[in-house]
Amino acid sequence: MSPPAPPRPVRATPPQRPDRHGGADDRIKLPLDWEKLLAARLHAVKVRPYLADALFALHVVEDRAVPTMAVDAHWRCYVSPAFVARTPVEELAGIWVHEVSHLLRDHHGRSERYAREHEESGPGERLRRNIAADFEINDDIYGDGLPRPFGAVVPSLLRLPDGLLMEEYLRTASMSGLAAELAWLDCGSGADGHDRAWELGPDGANGLTRQQQDAVRFRVAEGIKGRPGHAPEGWRRWADEAFQPPQPWRQLLGAAVRSAAGAPGVGENHTYRRPSRRSSSVPGVVLPSLRRTPPRVCVVIDTSGSVSDAELGSALLEVAAISRAVGGRRDLVSVISCDAAAGVAVPLCRAESLELLGGGGTDLRSGFARALRSRPRPDVIVALTDGQTPWPSGQPPCRTVVGLFPRPARATDEDDPDYVPDTPPSWARVVIIG
Amino acid sequence: MTSSTLLPAFAPATSTSETDTNLALAGQLLSLLRTTATEPRPDEQLEALTLAVAADLPVLLWGEPGIGKTAALTQLATSLDLPLTTVIASVHEPSDFSGLPIVGDDPAVQGVPMAPPQWAVELVRAGRGLLFLDELSTATPAVQAALLRVVLERRVGTLQLPPGVRIVAAANPRASAADGWELSPPLANRFVHLNWVHDRDVVVRGLGGVWPRAELPRLAPERLSESVAFARHAVCGFLKARPTLIHRLPGSETRRGGAWPSPRSWEAALTLLAFGTAASVSRDVLALLVRGAVGDGPGLELLAHHDRMDLPDPESLLADPAAAELPERGDLRQAALEAVVAAVGARPERHRWEAGWAVLVRAMETGAPDLLVAPATALAGLRRDDWEVPEVVERLAGVVGLVRTADRSVERVAAAADARRATGARR
């Protein structure tokens, strides 16, 4: 399972704090200052109570080969006694949270997947992944009682924006400028998925199995979701997505339109209206035949001011592509632009220069009414909207798919600050776009 | 159906014997290529599949095309000694599963019998077998509806499949099935969903000539009744605490076509827990199965509940603090200590309170002291006015020192932040 241990990256000495007796510590065999290390963990638990389960689940291993602190994929935490001795408690607390974040955010699994997909291995690439993982963590865990440790790498070092994911940092930046200075940086296999010489490996004692790791992650995520007010935005987003990874909306929208268009009664299905081609060989047996009735798809587009042109363009292209794939001929796809009042249904085949009119407030009810009035009646209505609209009170007599552009939940009506738009009705299949 | 086409006669070969030797050589080469060895290798997904099949629950394997689902099924059939029948669902019509209506002379008198297809008749005749429904997600909705009956009632037309027949299905995930239909929630709810992935090392080693041979889990005869009691206790205890999870239709678009909790799938989870316990499989295999039956969220919650059930009983810890065996892992240890404090709080009596302190001292001596802070604070809060602090508490002095260090460090950070804000304001 585990490949032979990779060559250790060439590591210069970590940057020493200028004002402290740094270099001397490494030469003297210091015992690990457990009290300081655990007090730091306590500090971390005090300021980030929702991470307590994960912090306590780490098994601490004292190791002189580790440059600073590192974690492995089995939730062991390797600690250098010299590093603990020369680092203040409050910074150690930040490093505890940093290391446990690598594990909670599954950087080892994601990093391995990235390496496999891009066929990037070797010490330089590993370091690059470690830096990208650190960027993802360091831009949002510090502050609010947790100081950023000396020498922590942040995206602004490379003039990159905050708040991206590890994979996005890896894609956008080469990080070659940093690699030489940061060759000492090493958060262990927990950060980049590659085993290190000092690690105990999967058979060592006190590791967590995958199921146990999932259980800890799950408890932390539930804790954050249970008291969302206490956790910052980045952690809340993580908790929401930890066990329900966001799915590509294109595929979801495609599946929704496809299954709406293909549900019994519409689209391709079996029928007894026409004899089956197999019938001639088996006389006396009644066989159904496969018959395709291309679905008519009517796209109602919310053209009110709150939906951006880019959003509309991408979603409309997608619907057209999908409905073609379903078998809807281009002339069976029509588009209605709708703000407070609905426009006319324009068939997509004539819509090379499709104009989406509108810009005011929204009332999708008129769009639905217009779609249902058109003859022949559509089999599927796809509504693309940001959801800040009244919805029809009853279920329309055809399948409905709502592509929803996400908006932060806040009051939109200035006259009535308590106004909250209705959520899409339960009879529609809702796909969050973007 | 007999084929009416005949193979065209071969063009006259230069010499019959030469063709023969060429073919024989090709045959030799092929047989050399097909000679592979096997080696024992633990395989979680195969263990999970075997257990679910043994438990007579329909299994649905999700996997990219060409990933080795059929090969795994072949191995499973060999090891369970069951004949394998493969039916590709997407090339069939609904009547192939619900029975083909055959019109006789007088349908009003005789009725129209629903004739089963040949594979079903053969399965019934054999009395046992592994029915593999491939390409489930690309079958049309009408075929899927007809399959509901096969999977749930084990009926094909008028034929009832015998109890010795086990059902496994396979489907391609939505992302890779470009023109697939998705599984309807009722059909999805009947299956145990397993994600089938390939292991790079296994593939490389297998192509090199050595395929893995999984050690299949065996049920221990002496643990059967114990496992049933345990599984019932675990699932019922959990659902009593979380009744909203008993039935929850998949709400979001991402969850469609996958596992979701309902009384039916909880029954499947209970069965799988019992089988897993009787076969002593690892927690990871159990997790695969339970999450495959009721979905990720509810499955994980059940397993977390299961972990808590393994914690030592707080009352027995209080009864004999000196011999208390606390879990090694920090978060579980803290949970156990919190349970002790909660037990004391539920029935606050002086001797129980003192025993609680003794348990904390025991924890202090056997593990990391920072875990004790929260339980110790809670226990101190339970003190009544006439209770004196027991002497053993002095041994917790280390914890107090730790708290003080941590508090000072938190204060330093707060002070530094204030100072920075002050300079920022002045600017």
Short mmCIF file of C-alpha atoms in Angstrom, two decimals, chain A residues 40-421:
data_model
loop_
_atom_site.label_atom_id
_atom_site.label_comp_id
_atom_site.label_asym_id
_atom_site.label_seq_id
_atom_site.Cartn_x
_atom_site.Cartn_y
_atom_site.Cartn_z
CA ALA A 40 -1.35 25.77 24.32
CA ARG A 41 -3.90 23.13 23.40
CA LEU A 42 -6.08 24.42 26.23
CA HIS A 43 -5.73 27.94 24.87
CA ALA A 44 -6.82 26.67 21.45
CA VAL A 45 -9.83 24.89 22.97
CA LYS A 46 -10.81 28.02 24.89
CA VAL A 47 -10.86 30.25 21.83
CA ARG A 48 -12.10 27.57 19.36
CA PRO A 49 -14.39 25.37 21.49
CA TYR A 50 -15.92 23.73 18.42
CA LEU A 51 -12.55 22.18 17.53
CA ALA A 52 -12.12 20.55 20.96
CA ASP A 53 -13.08 17.05 19.86
CA ALA A 54 -10.59 17.08 17.02
CA LEU A 55 -7.79 18.63 19.10
CA PHE A 56 -8.23 16.08 21.85
CA ALA A 57 -8.39 13.20 19.38
CA LEU A 58 -4.82 13.90 18.20
CA HIS A 59 -2.20 11.58 19.59
CA VAL A 60 1.00 13.44 20.45
CA VAL A 61 4.34 11.83 19.54
CA GLU A 62 7.59 13.41 20.69
CA ASP A 63 10.11 13.39 17.85
CA ARG A 64 13.39 15.21 17.29
CA ALA A 65 13.43 14.62 13.55
CA VAL A 66 10.44 16.89 12.99
CA PRO A 67 11.37 20.51 12.25
CA THR A 68 8.37 22.01 14.04
CA MET A 69 5.03 20.30 14.47
CA ALA A 70 3.55 17.91 11.93
CA VAL A 71 0.60 15.59 11.56
CA ASP A 72 0.24 12.33 9.71
CA ALA A 73 -2.74 10.89 7.91
CA HIS A 74 -3.61 8.80 10.97
CA TRP A 75 -4.16 11.78 13.25
CA ARG A 76 -0.89 11.56 15.12
CA CYS A 77 0.82 14.82 15.93
CA TYR A 78 4.63 14.84 15.91
CA VAL A 79 6.23 17.52 18.03
CA SER A 80 9.81 18.75 18.20
CA PRO A 81 10.80 19.51 21.82
CA ALA A 82 13.17 22.27 20.69
CA PHE A 83 10.39 23.95 18.75
CA VAL A 84 8.07 23.88 21.76
CA ALA A 85 10.81 25.32 23.93
CA ARG A 86 11.41 28.34 21.73
CA THR A 87 7.81 29.15 20.75
CA PRO A 88 5.47 31.15 23.00
CA VAL A 89 2.31 29.44 24.25
CA GLU A 90 -0.09 31.60 22.26
CA GLU A 91 1.72 30.83 19.00
CA LEU A 92 1.75 27.12 19.83
CA ALA A 93 -2.02 27.37 20.21
CA GLY A 94 -2.25 28.72 16.67
CA ILE A 95 -0.08 25.87 15.43
CA TRP A 96 -2.31 23.30 17.14
CA VAL A 97 -5.31 24.71 15.30
CA HIS A 98 -3.32 24.89 12.07
CA GLU A 99 -2.27 21.25 12.24
CA VAL A 100 -5.71 19.96 13.17
CA SER A 101 -7.15 21.98 10.29
CA HIS A 102 -5.01 20.00 7.85
CA LEU A 103 -6.67 16.84 9.13
CA LEU A 104 -10.22 18.15 9.39
CA ARG A 105 -10.07 19.50 5.85
CA ASP A 106 -8.73 16.17 4.60
CA HIS A 107 -5.67 17.73 3.01
CA HIS A 108 -3.91 14.38 2.76
CA GLY A 109 -6.71 12.80 0.75
CA ARG A 110 -7.27 15.87 -1.42
CA SER A 111 -3.57 16.31 -1.97
CA GLU A 112 -3.14 12.70 -3.04
CA ARG A 113 -6.04 13.03 -5.43
CA TYR A 114 -4.58 16.22 -6.88
CA ALA A 115 -1.17 14.59 -7.30
CA ARG A 116 -2.72 11.61 -9.02
CA GLU A 117 -4.84 13.68 -11.37
CA HIS A 118 -2.01 15.96 -12.36
CA GLU A 119 0.75 13.35 -12.15
CA GLU A 120 2.82 15.60 -9.98
CA SER A 121 5.11 13.99 -7.49
CA GLY A 122 8.56 14.63 -6.13
CA PRO A 123 9.74 16.77 -3.25
CA GLY A 124 9.20 20.09 -5.01
CA GLU A 125 5.59 19.35 -5.85
CA ARG A 126 4.99 18.04 -2.37
CA LEU A 127 6.25 21.26 -0.89
CA ARG A 128 4.03 23.18 -3.30
CA ARG A 129 0.98 21.24 -2.09
CA ASN A 130 1.98 21.82 1.51
CA ILE A 131 2.23 25.56 0.87
CA ALA A 132 -1.14 25.63 -0.92
CA ALA A 133 -2.75 23.72 1.96
CA ASP A 134 -1.21 26.21 4.40
CA PHE A 135 -2.60 29.09 2.34
CA GLU A 136 -6.08 27.61 2.54
CA ILE A 137 -5.80 27.31 6.32
CA ASN A 138 -3.84 30.40 7.27
CA ASP A 139 -6.06 32.91 5.54
CA ASP A 140 -9.01 32.31 7.82
CA ILE A 141 -8.17 30.56 11.10
CA TYR A 142 -6.19 33.24 12.89
CA GLY A 143 -7.33 36.32 14.71
CA ASP A 144 -10.00 36.48 17.40
CA GLY A 145 -7.84 35.20 20.24
CA LEU A 146 -5.44 33.19 18.10
CA PRO A 147 -2.34 35.07 16.92
CA ARG A 148 -0.73 34.10 13.66
CA PRO A 149 2.51 32.23 14.35
CA PHE A 150 5.81 33.70 13.28
CA GLY A 151 6.68 32.57 9.76
CA ALA A 152 3.19 31.35 8.81
CA VAL A 153 2.69 31.54 5.05
CA VAL A 154 -0.30 33.46 3.73
CA PRO A 155 -1.55 33.93 0.16
CA SER A 156 -0.66 37.64 0.18
CA LEU A 157 3.03 36.63 0.07
CA LEU A 158 2.39 35.75 -3.57
CA ARG A 159 -0.21 38.49 -4.03
CA LEU A 160 -2.91 35.86 -4.24
CA PRO A 161 -6.44 36.51 -2.97
CA ASP A 162 -7.61 35.03 0.34
CA GLY A 163 -10.34 32.46 0.69
CA LEU A 164 -9.51 30.04 -2.12
CA LEU A 165 -9.24 26.29 -1.78
CA MET A 166 -5.97 24.40 -1.85
CA GLU A 167 -6.65 23.11 -5.36
CA GLU A 168 -7.34 26.62 -6.62
CA TYR A 169 -4.07 27.92 -5.19
CA LEU A 170 -2.26 25.02 -6.82
CA ARG A 171 -3.82 25.75 -10.16
CA THR A 172 -3.26 29.50 -10.13
CA ALA A 173 0.25 29.89 -8.79
CA SER A 174 3.56 28.19 -9.32
CA MET A 175 4.82 29.13 -5.85
CA SER A 176 8.32 28.78 -7.15
CA GLY A 177 9.26 32.08 -5.57
CA LEU A 178 8.45 30.77 -2.13
CA ALA A 179 9.74 27.26 -2.45
CA ALA A 180 13.39 28.07 -1.79
CA GLU A 181 12.75 30.13 1.32
CA LEU A 182 10.24 27.69 2.76
CA ALA A 183 12.09 24.44 2.21
CA TRP A 184 12.00 23.90 5.97
CA LEU A 185 8.23 23.96 6.02
CA ASP A 186 6.80 20.53 6.59
CA CYS A 187 3.43 19.72 8.07
CA GLY A 188 3.81 15.98 7.56
CA SER A 189 1.78 13.52 5.53
CA GLY A 190 -1.39 14.97 7.01
CA ALA A 191 -0.86 17.96 4.72
CA ASP A 192 0.31 16.41 1.48
CA GLY A 193 -0.34 12.68 1.69
CA HIS A 194 3.27 11.51 1.43
CA ASP A 195 4.79 9.44 4.21
CA ARG A 196 7.75 10.87 6.06
CA ALA A 197 10.69 9.03 7.57
CA TRP A 198 9.69 9.89 11.13
CA GLU A 199 6.09 8.77 10.83
CA LEU A 200 4.78 5.62 12.43
CA GLY A 201 2.72 4.62 9.40
CA PRO A 202 -0.65 2.90 9.25
CA ASP A 203 0.39 0.03 11.52
CA GLY A 204 1.78 2.17 14.30
CA ALA A 205 -0.03 2.54 17.60
CA ASN A 206 -2.75 5.07 18.38
CA GLY A 207 -3.70 5.94 14.84
CA LEU A 208 -7.29 6.65 13.90
CA THR A 209 -8.98 4.51 11.29
CA ARG A 210 -10.80 6.22 8.46
CA GLN A 211 -14.11 5.58 10.10
CA GLN A 212 -12.91 7.13 13.36
CA GLN A 213 -11.55 10.14 11.50
CA ASP A 214 -14.89 10.57 9.78
CA ALA A 215 -16.66 10.30 13.12
CA VAL A 216 -14.50 13.04 14.66
CA ARG A 217 -14.95 15.24 11.60
CA PHE A 218 -18.66 14.65 11.74
CA ARG A 219 -18.89 15.61 15.42
CA VAL A 220 -16.91 18.80 14.83
CA ALA A 221 -19.09 19.69 11.84
CA GLU A 222 -22.26 19.04 13.83
CA GLY A 223 -20.92 21.15 16.67
CA ILE A 224 -20.31 24.07 14.32
CA LYS A 225 -23.71 23.69 12.67
CA GLY A 226 -25.41 23.44 16.05
CA ARG A 227 -24.07 26.82 17.20
CA PRO A 228 -23.35 28.64 13.97
CA GLY A 229 -22.96 31.99 15.68
CA HIS A 230 -19.71 30.96 17.35
CA ALA A 231 -17.73 29.89 14.32
CA PRO A 232 -16.31 32.14 11.63
CA GLU A 233 -17.50 32.01 8.05
CA GLY A 234 -14.73 29.72 6.79
CA TRP A 235 -15.44 27.03 9.35
CA ARG A 236 -19.19 27.25 8.82
CA ARG A 237 -18.70 26.71 5.12
CA TRP A 238 -16.46 23.77 5.85
CA ALA A 239 -19.07 22.24 8.18
CA ASP A 240 -21.77 22.61 5.57
CA GLU A 241 -19.72 20.92 2.92
CA ALA A 242 -17.76 18.38 4.97
CA PHE A 243 -20.21 15.57 4.39
CA GLN A 244 -22.18 16.95 1.51
CA PRO A 245 -19.61 18.02 -1.01
CA PRO A 246 -21.06 20.58 -3.41
CA GLN A 247 -21.87 18.95 -6.70
CA PRO A 248 -21.25 20.45 -10.09
CA TRP A 249 -24.47 22.30 -10.85
CA ARG A 250 -24.22 21.56 -14.56
CA GLN A 251 -24.64 17.85 -13.96
CA LEU A 252 -27.38 18.42 -11.41
CA LEU A 253 -29.30 20.74 -13.70
CA GLY A 254 -28.81 18.27 -16.53
CA ALA A 255 -30.06 15.37 -14.45
CA ALA A 256 -33.05 17.39 -13.25
CA VAL A 257 -34.06 18.50 -16.75
CA ARG A 258 -33.42 15.03 -18.09
CA SER A 259 -35.47 13.28 -15.49
CA ALA A 260 -38.24 15.87 -15.77
CA ALA A 261 -38.27 15.48 -19.53
CA GLY A 262 -38.01 11.72 -19.32
CA ALA A 263 -40.53 11.00 -16.61
CA PRO A 264 -43.39 8.66 -17.53
CA GLY A 265 -45.64 10.37 -20.01
CA VAL A 266 -42.94 12.55 -21.49
CA GLY A 267 -39.97 11.84 -23.64
CA GLU A 268 -38.55 8.42 -24.28
CA ASN A 269 -40.45 5.59 -22.73
CA HIS A 270 -42.32 2.42 -23.54
CA THR A 271 -45.61 2.44 -25.29
CA TYR A 272 -48.15 -0.08 -26.51
CA ARG A 273 -49.47 2.36 -29.08
CA ARG A 274 -47.23 0.94 -31.76
CA PRO A 275 -46.23 -2.70 -32.23
CA SER A 276 -42.76 -3.62 -31.09
CA ARG A 277 -40.16 -4.60 -33.62
CA ARG A 278 -39.73 -7.87 -31.74
CA SER A 279 -43.44 -8.70 -32.14
CA SER A 280 -43.13 -10.44 -35.50
CA SER A 281 -40.87 -13.16 -34.10
CA VAL A 282 -43.04 -14.01 -31.11
CA PRO A 283 -46.66 -14.23 -32.25
CA GLY A 284 -49.20 -14.25 -29.49
CA VAL A 285 -47.14 -12.11 -27.17
CA VAL A 286 -47.94 -8.47 -26.63
CA LEU A 287 -44.78 -6.41 -26.57
CA PRO A 288 -44.33 -2.72 -25.98
CA SER A 289 -42.17 -0.66 -28.25
CA LEU A 290 -39.79 2.09 -27.42
CA ARG A 291 -41.05 5.45 -28.51
CA ARG A 292 -39.62 8.88 -28.21
CA THR A 293 -41.71 11.99 -27.89
CA PRO A 294 -39.31 14.91 -27.75
CA PRO A 295 -40.14 17.08 -24.76
CA ARG A 296 -41.07 20.70 -25.16
CA VAL A 297 -38.98 22.74 -22.80
CA CYS A 298 -39.92 26.28 -21.87
CA VAL A 299 -37.25 28.29 -20.11
CA VAL A 300 -38.54 31.16 -17.98
CA ILE A 301 -35.72 33.54 -17.27
CA ASP A 302 -35.76 36.03 -14.44
CA THR A 303 -34.42 39.17 -16.06
CA SER A 304 -34.93 41.43 -13.07
CA GLY A 305 -32.10 43.71 -12.08
CA SER A 306 -30.84 41.38 -9.36
CA VAL A 307 -29.65 38.67 -11.76
CA SER A 308 -26.40 39.39 -13.54
CA ASP A 309 -25.90 38.96 -17.28
CA ALA A 310 -23.10 36.48 -16.79
CA GLU A 311 -25.28 34.26 -14.64
CA LEU A 312 -28.08 34.32 -17.17
CA GLY A 313 -25.82 33.60 -20.09
CA SER A 314 -24.15 30.58 -18.52
CA ALA A 315 -27.39 29.05 -17.32
CA LEU A 316 -29.22 29.60 -20.59
CA LEU A 317 -26.44 27.98 -22.61
CA GLU A 318 -26.56 25.05 -20.27
CA VAL A 319 -30.30 24.55 -20.58
CA ALA A 320 -30.11 24.71 -24.35
CA ALA A 321 -27.33 22.13 -24.43
CA ILE A 322 -29.14 19.84 -22.06
CA SER A 323 -32.46 19.97 -23.80
CA ARG A 324 -30.74 19.18 -27.08
CA ALA A 325 -29.09 16.19 -25.46
CA VAL A 326 -32.45 15.02 -24.13
CA GLY A 327 -33.73 14.94 -27.66
CA GLY A 328 -35.70 18.13 -27.61
CA ARG A 329 -35.20 19.62 -31.01
CA ARG A 330 -34.00 23.18 -30.92
CA ASP A 331 -37.35 24.41 -32.11
CA LEU A 332 -38.99 22.77 -29.12
CA VAL A 333 -37.05 24.91 -26.66
CA SER A 334 -38.52 28.33 -26.10
CA VAL A 335 -37.45 31.17 -23.88
CA ILE A 336 -39.56 33.68 -21.97
CA SER A 337 -37.87 36.62 -20.33
CA CYS A 338 -39.75 37.77 -17.30
CA ASP A 339 -39.34 40.58 -14.82
CA ALA A 340 -42.51 42.01 -13.35
CA ALA A 341 -44.29 41.11 -16.60
CA ALA A 342 -43.57 38.24 -18.95
CA GLY A 343 -42.35 38.66 -22.50
CA VAL A 344 -43.37 36.43 -25.38
CA ALA A 345 -42.05 32.91 -25.83
CA VAL A 346 -39.20 32.97 -28.34
CA PRO A 347 -38.23 29.65 -29.89
CA LEU A 348 -34.55 29.03 -29.40
CA CYS A 349 -33.96 28.18 -33.06
CA ARG A 350 -34.66 31.77 -33.96
CA ALA A 351 -32.77 33.10 -31.04
CA GLU A 352 -29.28 33.65 -32.36
CA SER A 353 -29.68 37.21 -31.23
CA LEU A 354 -31.92 36.42 -28.32
CA GLU A 355 -32.68 39.56 -26.37
CA LEU A 356 -33.47 39.17 -22.75
CA LEU A 357 -35.60 42.15 -21.81
CA GLY A 358 -36.26 43.38 -18.35
CA GLY A 359 -34.49 44.84 -15.39
CA GLY A 360 -37.13 45.84 -12.87
CA GLY A 361 -38.70 43.83 -10.08
CA THR A 362 -39.69 40.20 -10.45
CA ASP A 363 -42.94 38.31 -10.57
CA LEU A 364 -42.32 34.86 -11.94
CA ARG A 365 -46.03 34.05 -11.69
CA SER A 366 -46.66 35.90 -14.91
CA GLY A 367 -43.82 33.96 -16.55
CA PHE A 368 -45.35 30.65 -15.50
CA ALA A 369 -48.77 31.74 -16.71
CA ARG A 370 -47.36 32.80 -20.05
CA ALA A 371 -45.48 29.52 -20.44
CA LEU A 372 -48.61 27.49 -19.73
CA ARG A 373 -50.68 29.60 -22.12
CA SER A 374 -48.37 28.88 -25.05
CA ARG A 375 -49.61 26.23 -27.46
CA PRO A 376 -48.62 23.45 -27.59
CA ARG A 377 -48.12 23.31 -23.87
CA PRO A 378 -44.56 22.67 -22.61
CA ASP A 379 -43.69 19.36 -20.96
CA VAL A 380 -41.06 20.95 -18.78
CA ILE A 381 -40.70 24.46 -17.42
CA VAL A 382 -37.20 25.47 -16.38
CA ALA A 383 -37.15 28.65 -14.32
CA LEU A 384 -33.82 30.42 -13.88
CA THR A 385 -34.05 32.93 -11.05
CA ASP A 386 -32.43 34.23 -7.90
CA GLY A 387 -35.56 33.24 -6.01
CA GLN A 388 -36.53 36.75 -4.92
CA THR A 389 -39.98 36.49 -6.38
CA PRO A 390 -43.47 35.33 -5.52
CA TRP A 391 -44.18 31.79 -6.71
CA PRO A 392 -47.35 30.34 -8.26
CA SER A 393 -49.67 29.15 -5.53
CA GLY A 394 -50.44 25.80 -7.16
CA GLN A 395 -48.42 23.20 -8.96
CA PRO A 396 -48.38 23.81 -12.72
CA PRO A 397 -49.59 20.86 -14.85
CA CYS A 398 -46.07 20.00 -16.02
CA ARG A 399 -42.67 19.20 -14.55
CA THR A 400 -40.83 22.15 -13.09
CA VAL A 401 -37.12 22.62 -12.56
CA VAL A 402 -35.84 25.72 -10.80
CA GLY A 403 -32.26 26.80 -11.34
CA LEU A 404 -31.54 29.05 -8.40
CA PHE A 405 -28.74 31.60 -8.32
CA PRO A 406 -27.66 31.66 -4.69
CA ARG A 407 -28.15 34.89 -2.77
CA PRO A 408 -27.25 35.59 0.83
CA ALA A 409 -30.33 35.42 2.99
CA ARG A 410 -31.16 38.99 3.85
CA ALA A 411 -34.04 41.36 3.59
CA THR A 412 -34.33 42.84 0.10
CA ASP A 413 -37.25 45.20 0.50
CA GLU A 414 -36.11 48.51 1.88
CA ASP A 415 -39.59 49.53 2.99
CA ASP A 416 -40.08 46.32 4.93
CA PRO A 417 -36.87 45.05 6.47
CA ASP A 418 -38.61 41.90 7.71
CA TYR A 419 -39.48 40.83 4.18
CA VAL A 420 -37.86 37.51 3.30
CA PRO A 421 -38.54 36.01 -0.12
#
